[in-house]
Every structure is written in C-alpha cells, then in structure tokens.
Coordinates of C-alpha atoms in Angstrom, one line a residue:
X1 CA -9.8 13.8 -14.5
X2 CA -13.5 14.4 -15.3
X3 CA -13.6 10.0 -15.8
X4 CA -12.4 9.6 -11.8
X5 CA -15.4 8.4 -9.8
X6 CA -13.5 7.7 -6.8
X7 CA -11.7 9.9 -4.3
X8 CA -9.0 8.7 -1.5
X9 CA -8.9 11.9 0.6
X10 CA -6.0 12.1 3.2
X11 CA -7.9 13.4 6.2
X12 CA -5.9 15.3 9.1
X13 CA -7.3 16.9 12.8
X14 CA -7.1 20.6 11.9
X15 CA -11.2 20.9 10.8
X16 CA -11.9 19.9 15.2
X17 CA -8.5 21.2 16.6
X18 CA -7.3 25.0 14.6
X19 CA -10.6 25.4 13.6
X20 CA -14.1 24.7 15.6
X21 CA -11.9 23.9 18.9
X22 CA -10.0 28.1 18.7
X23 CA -13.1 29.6 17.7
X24 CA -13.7 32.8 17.6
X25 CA -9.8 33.1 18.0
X26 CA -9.1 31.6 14.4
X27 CA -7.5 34.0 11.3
X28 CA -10.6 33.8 9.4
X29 CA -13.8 35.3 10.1
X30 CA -16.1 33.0 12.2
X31 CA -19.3 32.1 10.1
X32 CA -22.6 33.2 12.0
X33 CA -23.6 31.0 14.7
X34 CA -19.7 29.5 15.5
X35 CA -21.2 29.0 19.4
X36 CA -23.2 26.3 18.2
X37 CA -20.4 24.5 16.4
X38 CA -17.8 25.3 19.6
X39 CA -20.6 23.5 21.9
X40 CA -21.1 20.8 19.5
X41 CA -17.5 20.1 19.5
X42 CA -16.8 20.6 23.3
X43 CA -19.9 17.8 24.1
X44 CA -18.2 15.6 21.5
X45 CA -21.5 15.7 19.3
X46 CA -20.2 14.6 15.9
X47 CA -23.3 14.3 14.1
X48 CA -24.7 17.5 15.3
X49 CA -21.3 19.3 14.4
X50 CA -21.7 17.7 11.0
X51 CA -25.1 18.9 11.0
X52 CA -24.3 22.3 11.6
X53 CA -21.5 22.6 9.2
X54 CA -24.0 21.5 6.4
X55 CA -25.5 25.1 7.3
X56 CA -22.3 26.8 6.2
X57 CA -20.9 27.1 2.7
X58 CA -18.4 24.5 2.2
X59 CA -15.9 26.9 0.8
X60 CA -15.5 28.7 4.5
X61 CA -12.4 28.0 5.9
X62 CA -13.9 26.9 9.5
X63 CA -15.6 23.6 7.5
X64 CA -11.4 22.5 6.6
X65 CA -9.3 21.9 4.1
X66 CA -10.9 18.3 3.2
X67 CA -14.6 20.0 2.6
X68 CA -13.0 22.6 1.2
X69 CA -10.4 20.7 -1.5
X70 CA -13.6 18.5 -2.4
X71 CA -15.9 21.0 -2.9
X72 CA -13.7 22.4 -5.5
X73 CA -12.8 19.8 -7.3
X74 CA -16.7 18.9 -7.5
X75 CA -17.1 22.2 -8.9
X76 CA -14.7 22.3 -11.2
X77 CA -15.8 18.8 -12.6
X78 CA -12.3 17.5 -12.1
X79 CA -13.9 14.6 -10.7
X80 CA -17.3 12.7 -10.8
X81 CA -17.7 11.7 -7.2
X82 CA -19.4 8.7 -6.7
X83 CA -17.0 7.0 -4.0
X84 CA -15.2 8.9 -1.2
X85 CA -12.9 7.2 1.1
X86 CA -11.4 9.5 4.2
X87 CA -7.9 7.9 5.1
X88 CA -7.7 9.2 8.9
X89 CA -4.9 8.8 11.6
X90 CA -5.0 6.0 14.3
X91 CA -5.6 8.5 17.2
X92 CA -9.1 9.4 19.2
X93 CA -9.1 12.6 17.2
X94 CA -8.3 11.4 14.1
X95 CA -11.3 8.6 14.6
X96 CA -13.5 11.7 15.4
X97 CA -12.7 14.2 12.4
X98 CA -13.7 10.6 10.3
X99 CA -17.0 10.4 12.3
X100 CA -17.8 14.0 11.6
X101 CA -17.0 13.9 8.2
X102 CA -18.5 10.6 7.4
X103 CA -21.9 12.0 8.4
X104 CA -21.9 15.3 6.7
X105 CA -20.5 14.0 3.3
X106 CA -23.3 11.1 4.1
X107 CA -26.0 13.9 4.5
X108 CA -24.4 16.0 1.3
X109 CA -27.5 14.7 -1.0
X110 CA -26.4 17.8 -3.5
X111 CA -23.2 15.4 -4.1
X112 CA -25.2 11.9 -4.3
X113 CA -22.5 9.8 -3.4
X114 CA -23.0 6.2 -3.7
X115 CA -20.9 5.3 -1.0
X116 CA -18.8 7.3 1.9
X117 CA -16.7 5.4 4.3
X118 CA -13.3 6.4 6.6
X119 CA -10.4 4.0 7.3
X120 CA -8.4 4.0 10.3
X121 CA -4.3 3.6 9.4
X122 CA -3.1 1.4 12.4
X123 CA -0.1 3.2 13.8
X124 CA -0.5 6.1 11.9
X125 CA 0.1 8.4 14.9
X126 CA 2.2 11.3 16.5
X127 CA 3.1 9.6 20.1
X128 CA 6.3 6.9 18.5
X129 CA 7.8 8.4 15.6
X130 CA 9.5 4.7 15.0
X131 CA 5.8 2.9 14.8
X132 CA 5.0 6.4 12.6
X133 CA 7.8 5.2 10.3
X134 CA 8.1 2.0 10.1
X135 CA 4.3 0.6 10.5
X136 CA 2.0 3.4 10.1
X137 CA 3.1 5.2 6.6
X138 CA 4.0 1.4 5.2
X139 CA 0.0 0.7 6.3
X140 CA -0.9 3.7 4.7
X141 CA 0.6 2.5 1.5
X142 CA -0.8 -0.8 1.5
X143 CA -4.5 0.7 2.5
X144 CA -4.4 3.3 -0.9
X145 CA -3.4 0.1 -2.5
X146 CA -6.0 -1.5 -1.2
X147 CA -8.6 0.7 -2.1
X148 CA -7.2 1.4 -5.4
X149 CA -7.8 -2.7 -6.3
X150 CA -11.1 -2.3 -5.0
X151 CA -12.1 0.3 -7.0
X152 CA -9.7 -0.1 -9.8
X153 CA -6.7 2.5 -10.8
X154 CA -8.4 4.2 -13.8
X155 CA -10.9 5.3 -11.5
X156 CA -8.9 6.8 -9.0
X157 CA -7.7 10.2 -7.5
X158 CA -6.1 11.0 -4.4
X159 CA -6.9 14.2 -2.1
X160 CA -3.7 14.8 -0.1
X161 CA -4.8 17.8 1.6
X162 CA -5.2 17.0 4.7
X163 CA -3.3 14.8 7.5
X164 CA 0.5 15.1 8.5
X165 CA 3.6 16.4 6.4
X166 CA 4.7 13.3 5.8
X167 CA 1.5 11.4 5.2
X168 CA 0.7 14.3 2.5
X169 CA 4.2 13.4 1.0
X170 CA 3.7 9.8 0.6
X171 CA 0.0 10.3 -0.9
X172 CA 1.9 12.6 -3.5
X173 CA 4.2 10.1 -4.3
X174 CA 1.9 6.6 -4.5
X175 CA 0.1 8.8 -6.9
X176 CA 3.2 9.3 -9.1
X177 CA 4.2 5.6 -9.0
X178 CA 0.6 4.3 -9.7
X179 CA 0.1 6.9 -12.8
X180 CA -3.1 8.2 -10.9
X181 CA -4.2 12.1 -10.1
X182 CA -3.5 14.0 -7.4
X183 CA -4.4 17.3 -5.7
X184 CA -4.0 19.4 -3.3
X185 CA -4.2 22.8 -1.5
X186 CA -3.0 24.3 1.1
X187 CA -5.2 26.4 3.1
X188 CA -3.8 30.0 2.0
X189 CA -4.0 28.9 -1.8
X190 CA -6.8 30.3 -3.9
X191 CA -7.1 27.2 -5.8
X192 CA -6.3 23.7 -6.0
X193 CA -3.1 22.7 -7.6
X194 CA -3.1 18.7 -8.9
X195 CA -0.2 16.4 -9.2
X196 CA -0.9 15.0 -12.8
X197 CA 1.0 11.7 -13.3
X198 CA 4.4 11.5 -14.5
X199 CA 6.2 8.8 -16.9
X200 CA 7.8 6.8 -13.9
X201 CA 9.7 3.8 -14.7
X202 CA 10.8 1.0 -12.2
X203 CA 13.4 -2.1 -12.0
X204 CA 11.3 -4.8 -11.8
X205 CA 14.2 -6.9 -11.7
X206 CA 14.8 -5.7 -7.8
X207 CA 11.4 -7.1 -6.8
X208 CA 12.3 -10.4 -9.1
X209 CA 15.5 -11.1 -7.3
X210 CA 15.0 -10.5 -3.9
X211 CA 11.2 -11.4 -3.9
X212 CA 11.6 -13.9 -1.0
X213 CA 13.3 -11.4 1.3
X214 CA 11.2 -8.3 0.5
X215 CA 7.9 -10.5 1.1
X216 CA 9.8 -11.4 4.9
X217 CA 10.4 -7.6 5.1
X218 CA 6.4 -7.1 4.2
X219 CA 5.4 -9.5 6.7
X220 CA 6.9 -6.5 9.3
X221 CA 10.7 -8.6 9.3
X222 CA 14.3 -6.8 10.3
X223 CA 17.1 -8.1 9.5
X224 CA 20.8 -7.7 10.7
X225 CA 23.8 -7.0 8.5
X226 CA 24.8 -10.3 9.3
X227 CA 22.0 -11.8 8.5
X228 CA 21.5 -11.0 5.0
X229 CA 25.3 -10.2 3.8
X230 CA 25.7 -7.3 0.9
X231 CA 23.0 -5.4 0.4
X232 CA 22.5 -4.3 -3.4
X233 CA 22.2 -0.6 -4.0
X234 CA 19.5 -1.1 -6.0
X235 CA 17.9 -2.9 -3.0
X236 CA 19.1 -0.5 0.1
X237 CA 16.6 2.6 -1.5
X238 CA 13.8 0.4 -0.5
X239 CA 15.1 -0.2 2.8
X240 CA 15.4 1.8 6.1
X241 CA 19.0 1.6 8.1
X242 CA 19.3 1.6 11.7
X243 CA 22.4 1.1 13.8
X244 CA 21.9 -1.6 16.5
X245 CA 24.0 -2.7 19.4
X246 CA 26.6 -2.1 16.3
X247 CA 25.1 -3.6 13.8
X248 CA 22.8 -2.3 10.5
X249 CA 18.9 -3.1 11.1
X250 CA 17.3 -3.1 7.8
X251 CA 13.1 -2.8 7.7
X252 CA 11.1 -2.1 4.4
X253 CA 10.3 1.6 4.2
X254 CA 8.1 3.3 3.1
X255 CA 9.1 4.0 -0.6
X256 CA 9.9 0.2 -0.7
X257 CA 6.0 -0.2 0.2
X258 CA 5.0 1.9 -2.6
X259 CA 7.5 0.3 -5.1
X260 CA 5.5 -3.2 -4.4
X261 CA 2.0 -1.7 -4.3
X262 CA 3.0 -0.1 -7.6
X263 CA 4.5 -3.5 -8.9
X264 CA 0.9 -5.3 -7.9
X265 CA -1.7 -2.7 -9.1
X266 CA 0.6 -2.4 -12.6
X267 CA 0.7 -6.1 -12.8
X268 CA -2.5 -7.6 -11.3
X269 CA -2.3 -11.2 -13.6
X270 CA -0.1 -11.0 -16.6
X271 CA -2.3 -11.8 -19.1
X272 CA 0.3 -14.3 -21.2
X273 CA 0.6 -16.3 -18.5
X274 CA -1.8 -19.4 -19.6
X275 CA -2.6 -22.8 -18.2
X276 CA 0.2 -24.7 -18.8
X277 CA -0.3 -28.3 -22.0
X278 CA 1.4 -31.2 -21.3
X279 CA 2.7 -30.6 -17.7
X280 CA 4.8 -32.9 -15.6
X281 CA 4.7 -34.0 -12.2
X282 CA 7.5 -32.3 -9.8
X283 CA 11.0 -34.3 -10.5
X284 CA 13.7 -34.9 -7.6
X285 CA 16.9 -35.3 -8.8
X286 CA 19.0 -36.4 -5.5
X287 CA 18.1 -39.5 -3.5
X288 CA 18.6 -37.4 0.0
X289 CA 16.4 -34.3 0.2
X290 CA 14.1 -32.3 2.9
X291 CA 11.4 -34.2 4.7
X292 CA 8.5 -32.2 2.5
X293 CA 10.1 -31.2 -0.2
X294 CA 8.5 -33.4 -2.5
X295 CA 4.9 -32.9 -1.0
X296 CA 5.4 -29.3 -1.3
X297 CA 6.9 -28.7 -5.0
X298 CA 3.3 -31.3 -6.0
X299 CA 1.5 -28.3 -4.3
X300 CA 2.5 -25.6 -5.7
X301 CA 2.6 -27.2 -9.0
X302 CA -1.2 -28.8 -8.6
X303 CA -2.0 -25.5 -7.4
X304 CA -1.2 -23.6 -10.3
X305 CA -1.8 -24.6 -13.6
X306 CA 0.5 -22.1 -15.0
X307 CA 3.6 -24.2 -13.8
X308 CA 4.5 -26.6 -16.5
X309 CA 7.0 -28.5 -14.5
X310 CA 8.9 -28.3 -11.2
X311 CA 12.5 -29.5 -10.6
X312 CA 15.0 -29.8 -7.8
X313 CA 18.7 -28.2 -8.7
X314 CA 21.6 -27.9 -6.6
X315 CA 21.7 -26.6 -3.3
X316 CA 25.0 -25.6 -2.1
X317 CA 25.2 -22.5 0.6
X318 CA 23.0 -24.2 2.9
X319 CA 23.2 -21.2 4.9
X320 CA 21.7 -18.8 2.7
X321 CA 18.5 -21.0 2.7
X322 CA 16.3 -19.8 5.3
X323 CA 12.9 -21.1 4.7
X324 CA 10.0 -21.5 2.2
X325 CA 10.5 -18.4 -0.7
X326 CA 10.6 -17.8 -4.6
X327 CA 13.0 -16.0 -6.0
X328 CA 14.5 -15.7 -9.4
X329 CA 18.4 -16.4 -10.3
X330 CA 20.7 -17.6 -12.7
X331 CA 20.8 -21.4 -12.8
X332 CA 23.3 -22.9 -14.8
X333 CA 23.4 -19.7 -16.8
X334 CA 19.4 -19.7 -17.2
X335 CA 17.0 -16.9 -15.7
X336 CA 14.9 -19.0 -13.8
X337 CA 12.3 -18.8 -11.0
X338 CA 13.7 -20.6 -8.2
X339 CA 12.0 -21.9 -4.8
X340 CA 14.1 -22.7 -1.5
X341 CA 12.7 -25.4 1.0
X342 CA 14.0 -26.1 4.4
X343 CA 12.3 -28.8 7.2
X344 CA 12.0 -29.1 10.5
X345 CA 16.1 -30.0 10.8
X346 CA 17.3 -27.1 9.2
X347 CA 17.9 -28.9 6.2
X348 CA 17.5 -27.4 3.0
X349 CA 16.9 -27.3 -0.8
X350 CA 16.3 -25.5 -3.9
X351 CA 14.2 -26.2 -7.0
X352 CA 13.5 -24.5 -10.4
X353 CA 9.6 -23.4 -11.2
X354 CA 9.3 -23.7 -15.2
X355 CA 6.2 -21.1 -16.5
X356 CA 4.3 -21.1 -19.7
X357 CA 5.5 -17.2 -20.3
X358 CA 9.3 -16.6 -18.3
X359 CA 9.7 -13.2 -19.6
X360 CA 11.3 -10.7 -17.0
X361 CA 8.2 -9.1 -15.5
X362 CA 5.8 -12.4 -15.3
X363 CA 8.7 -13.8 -13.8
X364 CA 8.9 -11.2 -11.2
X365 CA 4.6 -11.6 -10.5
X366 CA 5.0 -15.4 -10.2
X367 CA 7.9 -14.8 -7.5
X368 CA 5.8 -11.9 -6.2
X369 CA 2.3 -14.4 -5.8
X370 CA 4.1 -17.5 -4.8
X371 CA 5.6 -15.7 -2.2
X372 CA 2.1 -14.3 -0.9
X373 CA 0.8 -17.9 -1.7
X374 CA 3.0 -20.3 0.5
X375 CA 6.6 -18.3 2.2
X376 CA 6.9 -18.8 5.5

C-alpha cells in the first residue's frame, strides 16, 4: 500500500457530536484542557477547535476516528499521503466536522500534504431514508468514482472509518469492485484492519445489453413493470424494487452504481479501439424513416472516428423504442451495437453502429460512452 498517495476518507459527525459536544461525560479520559475544545465547539469556532486539537496527540480518542485511522496508517507507512479527500454527509454537521477537519489536516505541516479538500454528498443524510437510498449512497458512488479518475485507481485507498453504517458498507464494497485498498477501525480496535482487494469478476454483458436503460436509470429514471416488461435476473441485482399503487417501481441502486463506476474506471478507453480506414457515410435502407434520423446517425458517425460505418436495420416493436440509446443485440444472428431513434411523432427506428474492434467488452464501452454522449 506503501505506493498509495491518495486517501478518500469517509468522514462521519461523531469527532463534534460523542466526542467534543459530551465532554467530560465521554468513556475515555478527557485530554487536559477539554474546556477549551467544549467552548470552541459550543461558539461554532471550527478553526479554533481545529487548532486546539493540533495540541493533542492525534491517537487520543477525543480527536475521532478519522484523525485517528489516518494517523496510523501514516505511521505505519501503509500509505504516502500526499492527497486527502474527506467525503462528508449533506447535513449542517456533517459540513462542519469537514470544516474542522479541513483546517487541522491543512495546518498538519508534520504530514505535508499537497492538497486537502472535503466533498459534500448531496442527499447523503439521516432525515428521508428514501433520498438516503436511492440518491445519496448512488452520489456517493459516483463522487469516489470521481475522485478515483482524478487521481487515478493505482493511486488510491479508501478510509471507511467514519460516517453511517451504510455509507461505511458501500466504501468497503467500491473498494472491492475497483481492486483498490481499504481500511478501517472501529474505535475499540487496537489497530487498523484493511480490506485488501479481492479477485472480483463482473458480467459485462449486463451493462452491454441494457446500456440504454441503465444510462435512463443513471440520469435518476423509475420505471414501472409495465413499462419495461421482464426484467433479467442478471439485471434485477442492480436494481431496487418498490411496490406502487400495485405496481413494481424499479430505480438503480446502489450496487448497480458501483457495478458502472467499476465498468468505467476498469475500462476508461479500450486501447484497440482505433480510428477507423476507409469509413462510409451513414446508409438508410427504407425510403420512410424518422424526421432526424439521418442527421443524427452522420453525427455520431462524424463524431467518432472509431465508427467505420452506420446503418439502419429493421425496426419492428415500435413500442419498445423509447428514445435516443445504444445498446447491443443480436441482429440477424450478429452481436452488434445497435442505436434506437424516435422524433417528435413518436415515430421510431433502429440502426447498427460497426467499430474497428467489436469484441464483447469494447462493445459494452462504446454503448456505455454513446449513451453518455447523445441518449436522451
């Protein structure tokens, strides 16, 4: 771990609320001079309660099991902290445990860090369990992703100390999926323990043939039972079920966040996918066809030089068409990436994308980034 230079740290509200906010009623001995930190905290001065806590060894169990996890694994050289990132809950005191944190990491010049910084996760809170569920662990997914493109994944370890059960138990798992390091410790435990990464293996083929709806899903869709027929059972683990007015309500959950934040930091650019030689201009087959269509399949094939050619193919089962989306299928018994177009009428069509690589995973990133690129 010694090679990690970057630190996601899952950052909860004990350090102001069980710790400073109960003192001197706390299981731990107070460190001397708790009245200063307790005022501090009660006149909501975050950069003097930062400052105070720099007078106070960071192994104490009043500084919090974020300071405390961190100091460790600085000690131990697990990691070479040059980047810390403190992923904190979308309430006032989650926004104030960053604050305080922020400046006493910033004024921790033993630790020379090149950079410290906390992110709010929208709807990461305790008052709606639903928004908890359904927005604010998915944003927490999609914020470590973020973080861990910016930074880049051989460079990363995650903290997941701090923060709620369920936060912690997402943190653990990203870290699986993405092969990167995680610790953690709970605050009775004499040590750290770490997560190291296991061998996990996903269907890509999932994300390939039900890119289009899984992108809808990302963009915060629901969808009925009705709406989107038989779900696969390879598809429904990604999904969250809720009964409505008698009806299933599918939404993306949380593990089907992770599974496409995994999908995208495994497979930023496949690197055999080349500018296409030779390429030819989009092809419509049948005289009567969407207003747009043609305009659109010249975009996405000017667009990306990949594309070698673009052509339409049947489309029959109007009704399954429901907008702009890439997908791939079987075509005339061919594994093809396919695009559905529908205008301003209703009216719809389908057309087959032809790559310069169309093996099973670059198919599934070229749904995936079209799909980012131009569904609607």
């Amino acid at each position: 771990m010694t090679t990690r230079s970057t630190l996601l740290c899952t950052v909860g509200t004990s350090l102001l609320e069980t710790n400073i906010a109960r003192l001197p009623n706390v299981p731990f001995e107070p460190p001397v001079g708790w009245e200063a930190l307790k005022q501090a905290f009660e006149r909501s001065q975050w950069q003097q309660l930062a400052q105070l806590l720099l007078e106070i060894s960071p192994t104490h169990r009043v500084c919090g099991a974020e300071i405390n996890t961190i100091e460790e694994a600085v000690k131990h050289k697990w990691i070479r902290l040059q980047n810390l990132v403190l992923l904190v809950s979308d309430t006032e005191r989650g926004r104030q445990t960053g604050e305080v944190l922020k400046h006493y990491f910033r004024a921790r010049r033993d630790l020379n860090l090149q950079n410290v910084e906390y992110d709010v996760i929208e709807a990461l809170q305790d008052a709606d369990p639903k928004e908890f569920r359904t927005r604010g662990l998915r944003n927490l997914v999609r914020r470590i992703g973020h973080f861990v493109q910016r930074f880049g994944r051989e460079y990363v370890a995650i903290d997941a100390t701090g923060g709620y059960k369920a936060q912690i138990a997402v943190a653990v798992i990203i870290g699986q999926a993405m092969d990167i390091p995680v610790f953690y410790k709970h605050e009775r435990f004499s040590e750290i323990i770490d997560f190291p990464p296991l061998p996990v293996s996903f269907d890509w083929d999932v994300l390939a043939e039900n890119a289009d709806l899984l992108a809808l899903f990302e963009r915060g869709k629901a969808f009925s039972s009705e709406e989107i027929g038989e779900v696969d059972d390879r598809l429904r683990v990604l999904l969250t079920e809720e009964e409505v007015d008698g009806q299933t309500l599918y939404e993306l959950s949380p593990i089907g966040q992770i599974y496409m934040e995994s999908f995208r930091i495994r497979h930023p650019r496949p690197p055999q996918l080349v500018p296409a030689e030779n390429r030819e201009p989009p092809r419509l087959r049948e005289h009567h066809y969407p207003t747009g269509l043609r305009e659109f399949m010249h975009k996405v094939w000017q667009e990306n030089n990949w594309i070698s050619r673009v052509y339409t193919v049947s489309y029959d089962r109007q009704a399954s068409i429901k907008g702009v989306g890439f997908r791939v299928q079987q075509v005339d018994g061919e594994r093809l990436l396919v695009g559905t177009y529908r205008d301003h009428t209703g009216f719809g069509a389908r057309f087959a994308v032809r790559l310069t690589d169309e093996s099973p995973v670059v198919l599934a990133w070229a749904a995936n980034h079209l799909n980012t690129q131009y569904a609607e």
